[in-house]
Protein backbone atom coordinates (compact mmCIF):
# COMPACT_ATOMS: atom_id res chain seq x y z
CA UNK A 1 0.00 0.00 0.00
CA UNK A 2 1.62 3.23 -1.17
CA UNK A 3 2.01 5.88 1.52
CA UNK A 4 1.04 9.50 0.86
CA UNK A 5 4.41 10.68 2.16
CA UNK A 6 6.27 9.20 -0.82
CA UNK A 7 5.16 11.25 -3.81
CA UNK A 8 6.23 13.84 -6.34
CA UNK A 9 4.66 17.27 -5.93
CA UNK A 10 4.56 19.26 -9.15
CA UNK A 11 3.53 22.64 -10.48
CA UNK A 12 3.26 24.10 -13.97
CA UNK A 13 3.45 27.67 -15.17
CA UNK A 14 1.72 28.00 -18.52
CA UNK A 15 0.79 30.38 -21.34
CA UNK A 16 -2.88 30.24 -20.30
CA UNK A 17 -5.62 28.23 -18.68
CA UNK A 18 -6.12 25.21 -20.92
CA UNK A 19 -4.21 23.09 -23.44
CA UNK A 20 -7.56 22.63 -25.19
CA UNK A 21 -7.13 26.21 -26.44
CA UNK A 22 -3.54 25.75 -27.51
CA UNK A 23 -1.88 26.78 -24.26
CA UNK A 24 1.50 25.27 -23.45
CA UNK A 25 3.71 24.81 -20.43
CA UNK A 26 6.50 27.36 -19.89
CA UNK A 27 7.94 26.02 -16.63
CA UNK A 28 7.79 22.85 -14.58
CA UNK A 29 8.85 22.53 -10.97
CA UNK A 30 8.69 19.38 -8.89
CA UNK A 31 9.79 18.06 -5.51
CA UNK A 32 10.39 14.39 -4.79
CA UNK A 33 9.39 13.26 -1.28
CA UNK A 34 10.57 9.91 0.12
CA UNK A 35 9.10 8.78 3.46
CA UNK A 36 8.29 12.36 4.42
CA UNK A 37 11.66 13.87 3.41
CA UNK A 38 12.35 16.07 0.39
CA UNK A 39 15.15 14.28 -1.46
CA UNK A 40 15.29 15.79 -4.97
CA UNK A 41 14.02 18.69 -7.05
CA UNK A 42 13.35 19.28 -10.75
CA UNK A 43 12.99 22.65 -12.45
CA UNK A 44 12.94 23.66 -16.07
CA UNK A 45 11.92 26.63 -18.17
CA UNK A 46 10.70 25.62 -21.62
CA UNK A 47 10.08 27.44 -24.87
CA UNK A 48 6.43 26.99 -25.92
CA UNK A 49 7.15 28.05 -29.49
CA UNK A 50 5.21 31.29 -29.28
CA UNK A 51 5.37 34.54 -27.30
CA UNK A 52 3.65 34.77 -23.92
CA UNK A 53 1.33 37.62 -22.98
CA UNK A 54 2.20 40.55 -20.76
CA UNK A 55 -0.34 39.21 -18.25
CA UNK A 56 1.57 35.93 -17.93
CA UNK A 57 4.87 37.81 -17.71
CA UNK A 58 3.52 39.92 -14.84
CA UNK A 59 1.84 36.95 -13.14
CA UNK A 60 4.85 34.62 -13.20
CA UNK A 61 7.86 36.88 -13.59
CA UNK A 62 8.86 34.77 -16.59
CA UNK A 63 9.43 36.83 -19.73
CA UNK A 64 9.86 36.13 -23.42
CA UNK A 65 13.60 36.81 -23.28
CA UNK A 66 14.00 34.06 -20.66
CA UNK A 67 11.98 31.61 -22.74
CA UNK A 68 13.76 32.41 -26.00
CA UNK A 69 16.90 30.71 -24.76
CA UNK A 70 15.09 27.84 -23.02
CA UNK A 71 14.89 24.33 -24.49
CA UNK A 72 11.63 23.31 -26.19
CA UNK A 73 8.81 21.77 -24.17
CA UNK A 74 9.51 18.38 -25.73
CA UNK A 75 13.04 18.18 -24.35
CA UNK A 76 12.16 19.25 -20.82
CA UNK A 77 9.11 17.01 -20.61
CA UNK A 78 11.11 13.99 -21.78
CA UNK A 79 13.47 14.57 -18.84
CA UNK A 80 10.52 15.06 -16.52
CA UNK A 81 9.04 11.73 -17.59
CA UNK A 82 12.13 10.02 -16.20
CA UNK A 83 11.93 12.06 -12.98
CA UNK A 84 8.35 11.04 -12.11
CA UNK A 85 8.53 7.41 -13.24
CA UNK A 86 6.94 5.11 -10.68
CA UNK A 87 5.71 7.84 -8.31
CA UNK A 88 2.25 9.04 -7.37
CA UNK A 89 1.69 12.73 -7.98
CA UNK A 90 0.34 15.67 -5.98
CA UNK A 91 -0.53 19.20 -7.08
CA UNK A 92 -2.51 22.12 -5.71
CA UNK A 93 -5.57 22.31 -7.96
CA UNK A 94 -4.38 19.07 -9.52
CA UNK A 95 -6.93 19.06 -12.36
CA UNK A 96 -5.09 22.04 -13.90
CA UNK A 97 -1.63 20.50 -13.69
CA UNK A 98 -2.87 17.07 -14.81
CA UNK A 99 -4.37 18.57 -17.99
CA UNK A 100 -1.04 20.14 -18.92
CA UNK A 101 0.98 17.07 -17.96
CA UNK A 102 -1.29 14.88 -20.07
CA UNK A 103 -1.16 17.27 -23.03
CA UNK A 104 2.61 17.74 -22.96
CA UNK A 105 3.21 14.01 -22.56
CA UNK A 106 0.77 13.22 -25.39
CA UNK A 107 2.80 15.53 -27.65
CA UNK A 108 5.90 13.36 -27.15
CA UNK A 109 4.05 10.00 -26.88
CA UNK A 110 4.98 9.67 -23.19
CA UNK A 111 2.88 8.33 -20.32
CA UNK A 112 3.11 7.93 -16.55
CA UNK A 113 1.99 5.22 -14.16
CA UNK A 114 1.38 7.29 -11.02
CA UNK A 115 -1.99 8.57 -9.87
CA UNK A 116 -2.91 12.12 -8.86
CA UNK A 117 -4.16 13.57 -5.60
CA UNK A 118 -5.10 17.21 -5.04
CA UNK A 119 -3.77 19.12 -2.02
CA UNK A 120 -6.39 21.85 -2.50
CA UNK A 121 -9.34 19.44 -2.38
CA UNK A 122 -7.75 17.67 0.58
CA UNK A 123 -7.35 20.98 2.41
CA UNK A 124 -11.02 21.77 1.91
CA UNK A 125 -11.83 18.63 3.91
CA UNK A 126 -9.08 18.77 6.53
CA UNK A 127 -8.97 22.55 7.14
CA UNK A 128 -12.62 23.46 6.85
CA UNK A 129 -12.12 26.59 8.99
CA UNK A 130 -9.38 28.08 6.80
CA UNK A 131 -10.32 31.50 5.35
CA UNK A 132 -9.84 30.09 1.84
CA UNK A 133 -7.88 27.30 0.22
CA UNK A 134 -5.41 29.17 -1.95
CA UNK A 135 -1.90 27.85 -1.48
CA UNK A 136 -0.55 31.12 -0.05
CA UNK A 137 -3.43 31.32 2.45
CA UNK A 138 -2.96 27.71 3.58
CA UNK A 139 0.78 28.24 4.05
CA UNK A 140 -0.04 31.13 6.38
CA UNK A 141 -2.89 29.23 8.07
CA UNK A 142 -0.66 26.28 8.96
CA UNK A 143 2.29 28.44 10.04
CA UNK A 144 4.72 27.34 7.34
CA UNK A 145 7.52 29.83 6.79
CA UNK A 146 7.69 31.27 3.27
CA UNK A 147 10.22 33.70 1.86
CA UNK A 148 9.94 33.46 -1.91
CA UNK A 149 7.34 34.55 -4.43
CA UNK A 150 4.43 32.41 -5.49
CA UNK A 151 3.71 31.65 -9.19
CA UNK A 152 7.13 30.25 -10.00
CA UNK A 153 6.89 26.53 -10.50
CA UNK A 154 9.60 25.17 -8.21
CA UNK A 155 8.74 27.53 -5.37
CA UNK A 156 5.05 26.63 -5.57
CA UNK A 157 5.91 22.92 -5.72
CA UNK A 158 8.19 23.28 -2.70
CA UNK A 159 5.53 25.12 -0.69
CA UNK A 160 2.90 22.58 -1.71
CA UNK A 161 5.21 19.76 -0.62
CA UNK A 162 5.77 21.34 2.79
CA UNK A 163 2.05 21.96 3.18
CA UNK A 164 1.24 18.38 2.10
CA UNK A 165 3.53 16.95 4.78
CA UNK A 166 2.04 19.22 7.47
CA UNK A 167 -1.46 18.21 6.43
CA UNK A 168 -0.57 14.50 6.59
CA UNK A 169 0.97 14.97 10.04
CA UNK A 170 -2.15 16.77 11.27
CA UNK A 171 -4.34 13.95 9.95
CA UNK A 172 -2.18 11.31 11.62
CA UNK A 173 -2.35 13.15 14.95
CA UNK A 174 -6.07 13.89 14.77
CA UNK A 175 -7.10 10.36 13.86
CA UNK A 176 -4.38 8.35 15.62
CA UNK A 177 -2.84 6.85 12.49
CA UNK A 178 0.86 6.14 11.97
CA UNK A 179 0.67 6.79 8.24
CA UNK A 180 -1.80 7.92 5.58
CA UNK A 181 -2.21 5.75 2.47
CA UNK A 182 -2.16 7.61 -0.83
CA UNK A 183 -5.46 5.97 -1.77
CA UNK A 184 -7.06 7.56 1.31
CA UNK A 185 -6.07 11.04 0.13
CA UNK A 186 -7.83 10.33 -3.14
CA UNK A 187 -10.96 9.15 -1.34
CA UNK A 188 -10.94 12.27 0.82
CA UNK A 189 -10.95 14.60 -2.17
CA UNK A 190 -14.28 13.08 -3.24
CA UNK A 191 -15.87 12.90 0.22
CA UNK A 192 -18.49 15.46 1.37
CA UNK A 193 -17.11 17.62 4.16
CA UNK A 194 -19.59 16.37 6.75
CA UNK A 195 -18.54 12.75 6.11
CA UNK A 196 -14.79 13.23 6.52
CA UNK A 197 -14.60 12.03 10.13
CA UNK A 198 -16.67 8.94 9.34
CA UNK A 199 -14.39 8.06 6.42
CA UNK A 200 -11.25 8.54 8.50
CA UNK A 201 -12.51 6.37 11.34
CA UNK A 202 -13.64 3.61 8.96
CA UNK A 203 -10.32 3.68 7.12
CA UNK A 204 -8.44 3.51 10.42
CA UNK A 205 -10.46 0.46 11.44
CA UNK A 206 -9.74 -1.16 8.08
CA UNK A 207 -6.00 -0.45 8.16
CA UNK A 208 -5.53 -1.22 11.86
CA UNK A 209 -8.05 -3.98 12.68
CA UNK A 210 -8.37 -4.83 16.33
PDB file of C-alpha atoms in Angstrom:
ATOM      1  CA  UNK A   1       0.000   0.000   0.000  1.00  0.00           C
ATOM      2  CA  UNK A   2       1.620   3.234  -1.166  1.00  0.00           C
ATOM      3  CA  UNK A   3       2.007   5.883   1.522  1.00  0.00           C
ATOM      4  CA  UNK A   4       1.044   9.498   0.862  1.00  0.00           C
ATOM      5  CA  UNK A   5       4.414  10.683   2.157  1.00  0.00           C
ATOM      6  CA  UNK A   6       6.274   9.204  -0.820  1.00  0.00           C
ATOM      7  CA  UNK A   7       5.160  11.252  -3.813  1.00  0.00           C
ATOM      8  CA  UNK A   8       6.229  13.843  -6.341  1.00  0.00           C
ATOM      9  CA  UNK A   9       4.663  17.274  -5.926  1.00  0.00           C
ATOM     10  CA  UNK A  10       4.561  19.259  -9.153  1.00  0.00           C
ATOM     11  CA  UNK A  11       3.528  22.639 -10.477  1.00  0.00           C
ATOM     12  CA  UNK A  12       3.260  24.097 -13.974  1.00  0.00           C
ATOM     13  CA  UNK A  13       3.450  27.673 -15.168  1.00  0.00           C
ATOM     14  CA  UNK A  14       1.721  28.004 -18.523  1.00  0.00           C
ATOM     15  CA  UNK A  15       0.788  30.384 -21.339  1.00  0.00           C
ATOM     16  CA  UNK A  16      -2.881  30.239 -20.302  1.00  0.00           C
ATOM     17  CA  UNK A  17      -5.620  28.225 -18.682  1.00  0.00           C
ATOM     18  CA  UNK A  18      -6.117  25.208 -20.922  1.00  0.00           C
ATOM     19  CA  UNK A  19      -4.214  23.087 -23.443  1.00  0.00           C
ATOM     20  CA  UNK A  20      -7.563  22.628 -25.189  1.00  0.00           C
ATOM     21  CA  UNK A  21      -7.133  26.212 -26.442  1.00  0.00           C
ATOM     22  CA  UNK A  22      -3.539  25.750 -27.512  1.00  0.00           C
ATOM     23  CA  UNK A  23      -1.879  26.785 -24.259  1.00  0.00           C
ATOM     24  CA  UNK A  24       1.499  25.268 -23.449  1.00  0.00           C
ATOM     25  CA  UNK A  25       3.712  24.814 -20.427  1.00  0.00           C
ATOM     26  CA  UNK A  26       6.504  27.361 -19.893  1.00  0.00           C
ATOM     27  CA  UNK A  27       7.940  26.024 -16.630  1.00  0.00           C
ATOM     28  CA  UNK A  28       7.785  22.853 -14.585  1.00  0.00           C
ATOM     29  CA  UNK A  29       8.855  22.534 -10.971  1.00  0.00           C
ATOM     30  CA  UNK A  30       8.695  19.380  -8.893  1.00  0.00           C
ATOM     31  CA  UNK A  31       9.789  18.057  -5.513  1.00  0.00           C
ATOM     32  CA  UNK A  32      10.387  14.389  -4.788  1.00  0.00           C
ATOM     33  CA  UNK A  33       9.386  13.256  -1.280  1.00  0.00           C
ATOM     34  CA  UNK A  34      10.568   9.907   0.124  1.00  0.00           C
ATOM     35  CA  UNK A  35       9.104   8.783   3.462  1.00  0.00           C
ATOM     36  CA  UNK A  36       8.295  12.359   4.419  1.00  0.00           C
ATOM     37  CA  UNK A  37      11.656  13.866   3.409  1.00  0.00           C
ATOM     38  CA  UNK A  38      12.348  16.074   0.386  1.00  0.00           C
ATOM     39  CA  UNK A  39      15.146  14.281  -1.464  1.00  0.00           C
ATOM     40  CA  UNK A  40      15.286  15.787  -4.966  1.00  0.00           C
ATOM     41  CA  UNK A  41      14.022  18.691  -7.052  1.00  0.00           C
ATOM     42  CA  UNK A  42      13.349  19.279 -10.749  1.00  0.00           C
ATOM     43  CA  UNK A  43      12.995  22.650 -12.445  1.00  0.00           C
ATOM     44  CA  UNK A  44      12.940  23.659 -16.068  1.00  0.00           C
ATOM     45  CA  UNK A  45      11.922  26.630 -18.172  1.00  0.00           C
ATOM     46  CA  UNK A  46      10.698  25.616 -21.616  1.00  0.00           C
ATOM     47  CA  UNK A  47      10.076  27.437 -24.866  1.00  0.00           C
ATOM     48  CA  UNK A  48       6.426  26.986 -25.925  1.00  0.00           C
ATOM     49  CA  UNK A  49       7.148  28.049 -29.493  1.00  0.00           C
ATOM     50  CA  UNK A  50       5.209  31.291 -29.280  1.00  0.00           C
ATOM     51  CA  UNK A  51       5.372  34.544 -27.299  1.00  0.00           C
ATOM     52  CA  UNK A  52       3.655  34.772 -23.918  1.00  0.00           C
ATOM     53  CA  UNK A  53       1.326  37.616 -22.977  1.00  0.00           C
ATOM     54  CA  UNK A  54       2.201  40.552 -20.759  1.00  0.00           C
ATOM     55  CA  UNK A  55      -0.344  39.208 -18.253  1.00  0.00           C
ATOM     56  CA  UNK A  56       1.571  35.926 -17.930  1.00  0.00           C
ATOM     57  CA  UNK A  57       4.866  37.815 -17.710  1.00  0.00           C
ATOM     58  CA  UNK A  58       3.520  39.923 -14.844  1.00  0.00           C
ATOM     59  CA  UNK A  59       1.841  36.954 -13.142  1.00  0.00           C
ATOM     60  CA  UNK A  60       4.851  34.615 -13.203  1.00  0.00           C
ATOM     61  CA  UNK A  61       7.858  36.880 -13.592  1.00  0.00           C
ATOM     62  CA  UNK A  62       8.861  34.767 -16.592  1.00  0.00           C
ATOM     63  CA  UNK A  63       9.434  36.833 -19.733  1.00  0.00           C
ATOM     64  CA  UNK A  64       9.864  36.132 -23.424  1.00  0.00           C
ATOM     65  CA  UNK A  65      13.601  36.806 -23.282  1.00  0.00           C
ATOM     66  CA  UNK A  66      13.999  34.056 -20.664  1.00  0.00           C
ATOM     67  CA  UNK A  67      11.977  31.609 -22.743  1.00  0.00           C
ATOM     68  CA  UNK A  68      13.757  32.415 -26.004  1.00  0.00           C
ATOM     69  CA  UNK A  69      16.896  30.705 -24.761  1.00  0.00           C
ATOM     70  CA  UNK A  70      15.086  27.844 -23.025  1.00  0.00           C
ATOM     71  CA  UNK A  71      14.894  24.329 -24.488  1.00  0.00           C
ATOM     72  CA  UNK A  72      11.634  23.311 -26.188  1.00  0.00           C
ATOM     73  CA  UNK A  73       8.814  21.767 -24.174  1.00  0.00           C
ATOM     74  CA  UNK A  74       9.509  18.378 -25.726  1.00  0.00           C
ATOM     75  CA  UNK A  75      13.045  18.181 -24.349  1.00  0.00           C
ATOM     76  CA  UNK A  76      12.159  19.250 -20.815  1.00  0.00           C
ATOM     77  CA  UNK A  77       9.113  17.006 -20.607  1.00  0.00           C
ATOM     78  CA  UNK A  78      11.107  13.991 -21.780  1.00  0.00           C
ATOM     79  CA  UNK A  79      13.471  14.569 -18.843  1.00  0.00           C
ATOM     80  CA  UNK A  80      10.524  15.062 -16.517  1.00  0.00           C
ATOM     81  CA  UNK A  81       9.044  11.730 -17.586  1.00  0.00           C
ATOM     82  CA  UNK A  82      12.135  10.022 -16.198  1.00  0.00           C
ATOM     83  CA  UNK A  83      11.934  12.056 -12.977  1.00  0.00           C
ATOM     84  CA  UNK A  84       8.353  11.042 -12.111  1.00  0.00           C
ATOM     85  CA  UNK A  85       8.529   7.415 -13.243  1.00  0.00           C
ATOM     86  CA  UNK A  86       6.940   5.113 -10.677  1.00  0.00           C
ATOM     87  CA  UNK A  87       5.707   7.842  -8.309  1.00  0.00           C
ATOM     88  CA  UNK A  88       2.250   9.035  -7.375  1.00  0.00           C
ATOM     89  CA  UNK A  89       1.687  12.734  -7.984  1.00  0.00           C
ATOM     90  CA  UNK A  90       0.339  15.670  -5.980  1.00  0.00           C
ATOM     91  CA  UNK A  91      -0.526  19.200  -7.078  1.00  0.00           C
ATOM     92  CA  UNK A  92      -2.506  22.120  -5.708  1.00  0.00           C
ATOM     93  CA  UNK A  93      -5.567  22.307  -7.959  1.00  0.00           C
ATOM     94  CA  UNK A  94      -4.378  19.074  -9.523  1.00  0.00           C
ATOM     95  CA  UNK A  95      -6.927  19.060 -12.360  1.00  0.00           C
ATOM     96  CA  UNK A  96      -5.091  22.041 -13.897  1.00  0.00           C
ATOM     97  CA  UNK A  97      -1.633  20.501 -13.694  1.00  0.00           C
ATOM     98  CA  UNK A  98      -2.868  17.073 -14.814  1.00  0.00           C
ATOM     99  CA  UNK A  99      -4.371  18.572 -17.986  1.00  0.00           C
ATOM    100  CA  UNK A 100      -1.044  20.138 -18.917  1.00  0.00           C
ATOM    101  CA  UNK A 101       0.983  17.067 -17.965  1.00  0.00           C
ATOM    102  CA  UNK A 102      -1.290  14.880 -20.070  1.00  0.00           C
ATOM    103  CA  UNK A 103      -1.160  17.268 -23.032  1.00  0.00           C
ATOM    104  CA  UNK A 104       2.612  17.735 -22.962  1.00  0.00           C
ATOM    105  CA  UNK A 105       3.207  14.006 -22.562  1.00  0.00           C
ATOM    106  CA  UNK A 106       0.775  13.219 -25.387  1.00  0.00           C
ATOM    107  CA  UNK A 107       2.801  15.531 -27.653  1.00  0.00           C
ATOM    108  CA  UNK A 108       5.896  13.359 -27.147  1.00  0.00           C
ATOM    109  CA  UNK A 109       4.050  10.003 -26.878  1.00  0.00           C
ATOM    110  CA  UNK A 110       4.979   9.673 -23.193  1.00  0.00           C
ATOM    111  CA  UNK A 111       2.885   8.334 -20.318  1.00  0.00           C
ATOM    112  CA  UNK A 112       3.105   7.928 -16.549  1.00  0.00           C
ATOM    113  CA  UNK A 113       1.985   5.219 -14.162  1.00  0.00           C
ATOM    114  CA  UNK A 114       1.380   7.294 -11.019  1.00  0.00           C
ATOM    115  CA  UNK A 115      -1.990   8.568  -9.873  1.00  0.00           C
ATOM    116  CA  UNK A 116      -2.908  12.119  -8.857  1.00  0.00           C
ATOM    117  CA  UNK A 117      -4.160  13.571  -5.598  1.00  0.00           C
ATOM    118  CA  UNK A 118      -5.099  17.211  -5.037  1.00  0.00           C
ATOM    119  CA  UNK A 119      -3.775  19.117  -2.020  1.00  0.00           C
ATOM    120  CA  UNK A 120      -6.389  21.854  -2.495  1.00  0.00           C
ATOM    121  CA  UNK A 121      -9.339  19.444  -2.384  1.00  0.00           C
ATOM    122  CA  UNK A 122      -7.751  17.675   0.579  1.00  0.00           C
ATOM    123  CA  UNK A 123      -7.351  20.978   2.406  1.00  0.00           C
ATOM    124  CA  UNK A 124     -11.019  21.773   1.915  1.00  0.00           C
ATOM    125  CA  UNK A 125     -11.835  18.626   3.912  1.00  0.00           C
ATOM    126  CA  UNK A 126      -9.080  18.771   6.533  1.00  0.00           C
ATOM    127  CA  UNK A 127      -8.969  22.550   7.144  1.00  0.00           C
ATOM    128  CA  UNK A 128     -12.620  23.463   6.854  1.00  0.00           C
ATOM    129  CA  UNK A 129     -12.121  26.594   8.988  1.00  0.00           C
ATOM    130  CA  UNK A 130      -9.381  28.083   6.799  1.00  0.00           C
ATOM    131  CA  UNK A 131     -10.322  31.499   5.346  1.00  0.00           C
ATOM    132  CA  UNK A 132      -9.840  30.090   1.840  1.00  0.00           C
ATOM    133  CA  UNK A 133      -7.876  27.303   0.224  1.00  0.00           C
ATOM    134  CA  UNK A 134      -5.406  29.170  -1.952  1.00  0.00           C
ATOM    135  CA  UNK A 135      -1.898  27.849  -1.476  1.00  0.00           C
ATOM    136  CA  UNK A 136      -0.547  31.117  -0.046  1.00  0.00           C
ATOM    137  CA  UNK A 137      -3.426  31.316   2.453  1.00  0.00           C
ATOM    138  CA  UNK A 138      -2.962  27.710   3.578  1.00  0.00           C
ATOM    139  CA  UNK A 139       0.776  28.237   4.045  1.00  0.00           C
ATOM    140  CA  UNK A 140      -0.035  31.127   6.378  1.00  0.00           C
ATOM    141  CA  UNK A 141      -2.892  29.230   8.073  1.00  0.00           C
ATOM    142  CA  UNK A 142      -0.659  26.284   8.963  1.00  0.00           C
ATOM    143  CA  UNK A 143       2.285  28.440  10.039  1.00  0.00           C
ATOM    144  CA  UNK A 144       4.722  27.342   7.344  1.00  0.00           C
ATOM    145  CA  UNK A 145       7.522  29.832   6.788  1.00  0.00           C
ATOM    146  CA  UNK A 146       7.689  31.266   3.271  1.00  0.00           C
ATOM    147  CA  UNK A 147      10.220  33.697   1.855  1.00  0.00           C
ATOM    148  CA  UNK A 148       9.936  33.459  -1.906  1.00  0.00           C
ATOM    149  CA  UNK A 149       7.340  34.546  -4.430  1.00  0.00           C
ATOM    150  CA  UNK A 150       4.430  32.411  -5.495  1.00  0.00           C
ATOM    151  CA  UNK A 151       3.709  31.653  -9.187  1.00  0.00           C
ATOM    152  CA  UNK A 152       7.135  30.253 -10.004  1.00  0.00           C
ATOM    153  CA  UNK A 153       6.889  26.528 -10.501  1.00  0.00           C
ATOM    154  CA  UNK A 154       9.603  25.175  -8.214  1.00  0.00           C
ATOM    155  CA  UNK A 155       8.739  27.532  -5.369  1.00  0.00           C
ATOM    156  CA  UNK A 156       5.054  26.629  -5.574  1.00  0.00           C
ATOM    157  CA  UNK A 157       5.913  22.918  -5.723  1.00  0.00           C
ATOM    158  CA  UNK A 158       8.191  23.282  -2.701  1.00  0.00           C
ATOM    159  CA  UNK A 159       5.531  25.118  -0.689  1.00  0.00           C
ATOM    160  CA  UNK A 160       2.896  22.581  -1.710  1.00  0.00           C
ATOM    161  CA  UNK A 161       5.205  19.763  -0.622  1.00  0.00           C
ATOM    162  CA  UNK A 162       5.772  21.341   2.793  1.00  0.00           C
ATOM    163  CA  UNK A 163       2.054  21.957   3.176  1.00  0.00           C
ATOM    164  CA  UNK A 164       1.242  18.380   2.102  1.00  0.00           C
ATOM    165  CA  UNK A 165       3.525  16.952   4.784  1.00  0.00           C
ATOM    166  CA  UNK A 166       2.045  19.217   7.471  1.00  0.00           C
ATOM    167  CA  UNK A 167      -1.465  18.208   6.435  1.00  0.00           C
ATOM    168  CA  UNK A 168      -0.570  14.498   6.587  1.00  0.00           C
ATOM    169  CA  UNK A 169       0.968  14.973  10.044  1.00  0.00           C
ATOM    170  CA  UNK A 170      -2.152  16.768  11.274  1.00  0.00           C
ATOM    171  CA  UNK A 171      -4.337  13.950   9.947  1.00  0.00           C
ATOM    172  CA  UNK A 172      -2.185  11.314  11.622  1.00  0.00           C
ATOM    173  CA  UNK A 173      -2.350  13.149  14.947  1.00  0.00           C
ATOM    174  CA  UNK A 174      -6.069  13.887  14.775  1.00  0.00           C
ATOM    175  CA  UNK A 175      -7.102  10.357  13.855  1.00  0.00           C
ATOM    176  CA  UNK A 176      -4.382   8.347  15.616  1.00  0.00           C
ATOM    177  CA  UNK A 177      -2.838   6.853  12.487  1.00  0.00           C
ATOM    178  CA  UNK A 178       0.857   6.145  11.973  1.00  0.00           C
ATOM    179  CA  UNK A 179       0.674   6.792   8.242  1.00  0.00           C
ATOM    180  CA  UNK A 180      -1.799   7.917   5.584  1.00  0.00           C
ATOM    181  CA  UNK A 181      -2.212   5.751   2.474  1.00  0.00           C
ATOM    182  CA  UNK A 182      -2.159   7.606  -0.827  1.00  0.00           C
ATOM    183  CA  UNK A 183      -5.458   5.968  -1.767  1.00  0.00           C
ATOM    184  CA  UNK A 184      -7.063   7.560   1.307  1.00  0.00           C
ATOM    185  CA  UNK A 185      -6.067  11.045   0.130  1.00  0.00           C
ATOM    186  CA  UNK A 186      -7.830  10.330  -3.145  1.00  0.00           C
ATOM    187  CA  UNK A 187     -10.957   9.150  -1.339  1.00  0.00           C
ATOM    188  CA  UNK A 188     -10.941  12.270   0.821  1.00  0.00           C
ATOM    189  CA  UNK A 189     -10.948  14.603  -2.175  1.00  0.00           C
ATOM    190  CA  UNK A 190     -14.279  13.084  -3.238  1.00  0.00           C
ATOM    191  CA  UNK A 191     -15.867  12.897   0.223  1.00  0.00           C
ATOM    192  CA  UNK A 192     -18.485  15.457   1.367  1.00  0.00           C
ATOM    193  CA  UNK A 193     -17.112  17.615   4.163  1.00  0.00           C
ATOM    194  CA  UNK A 194     -19.594  16.368   6.749  1.00  0.00           C
ATOM    195  CA  UNK A 195     -18.543  12.746   6.111  1.00  0.00           C
ATOM    196  CA  UNK A 196     -14.791  13.231   6.516  1.00  0.00           C
ATOM    197  CA  UNK A 197     -14.600  12.029  10.135  1.00  0.00           C
ATOM    198  CA  UNK A 198     -16.675   8.940   9.335  1.00  0.00           C
ATOM    199  CA  UNK A 199     -14.389   8.064   6.424  1.00  0.00           C
ATOM    200  CA  UNK A 200     -11.250   8.540   8.498  1.00  0.00           C
ATOM    201  CA  UNK A 201     -12.512   6.367  11.336  1.00  0.00           C
ATOM    202  CA  UNK A 202     -13.643   3.610   8.964  1.00  0.00           C
ATOM    203  CA  UNK A 203     -10.317   3.677   7.123  1.00  0.00           C
ATOM    204  CA  UNK A 204      -8.441   3.511  10.419  1.00  0.00           C
ATOM    205  CA  UNK A 205     -10.463   0.463  11.440  1.00  0.00           C
ATOM    206  CA  UNK A 206      -9.743  -1.164   8.080  1.00  0.00           C
ATOM    207  CA  UNK A 207      -6.005  -0.450   8.158  1.00  0.00           C
ATOM    208  CA  UNK A 208      -5.531  -1.219  11.865  1.00  0.00           C
ATOM    209  CA  UNK A 209      -8.052  -3.977  12.679  1.00  0.00           C
ATOM    210  CA  UNK A 210      -8.372  -4.828  16.332  1.00  0.00           C
TER     211      UNK A 210
END
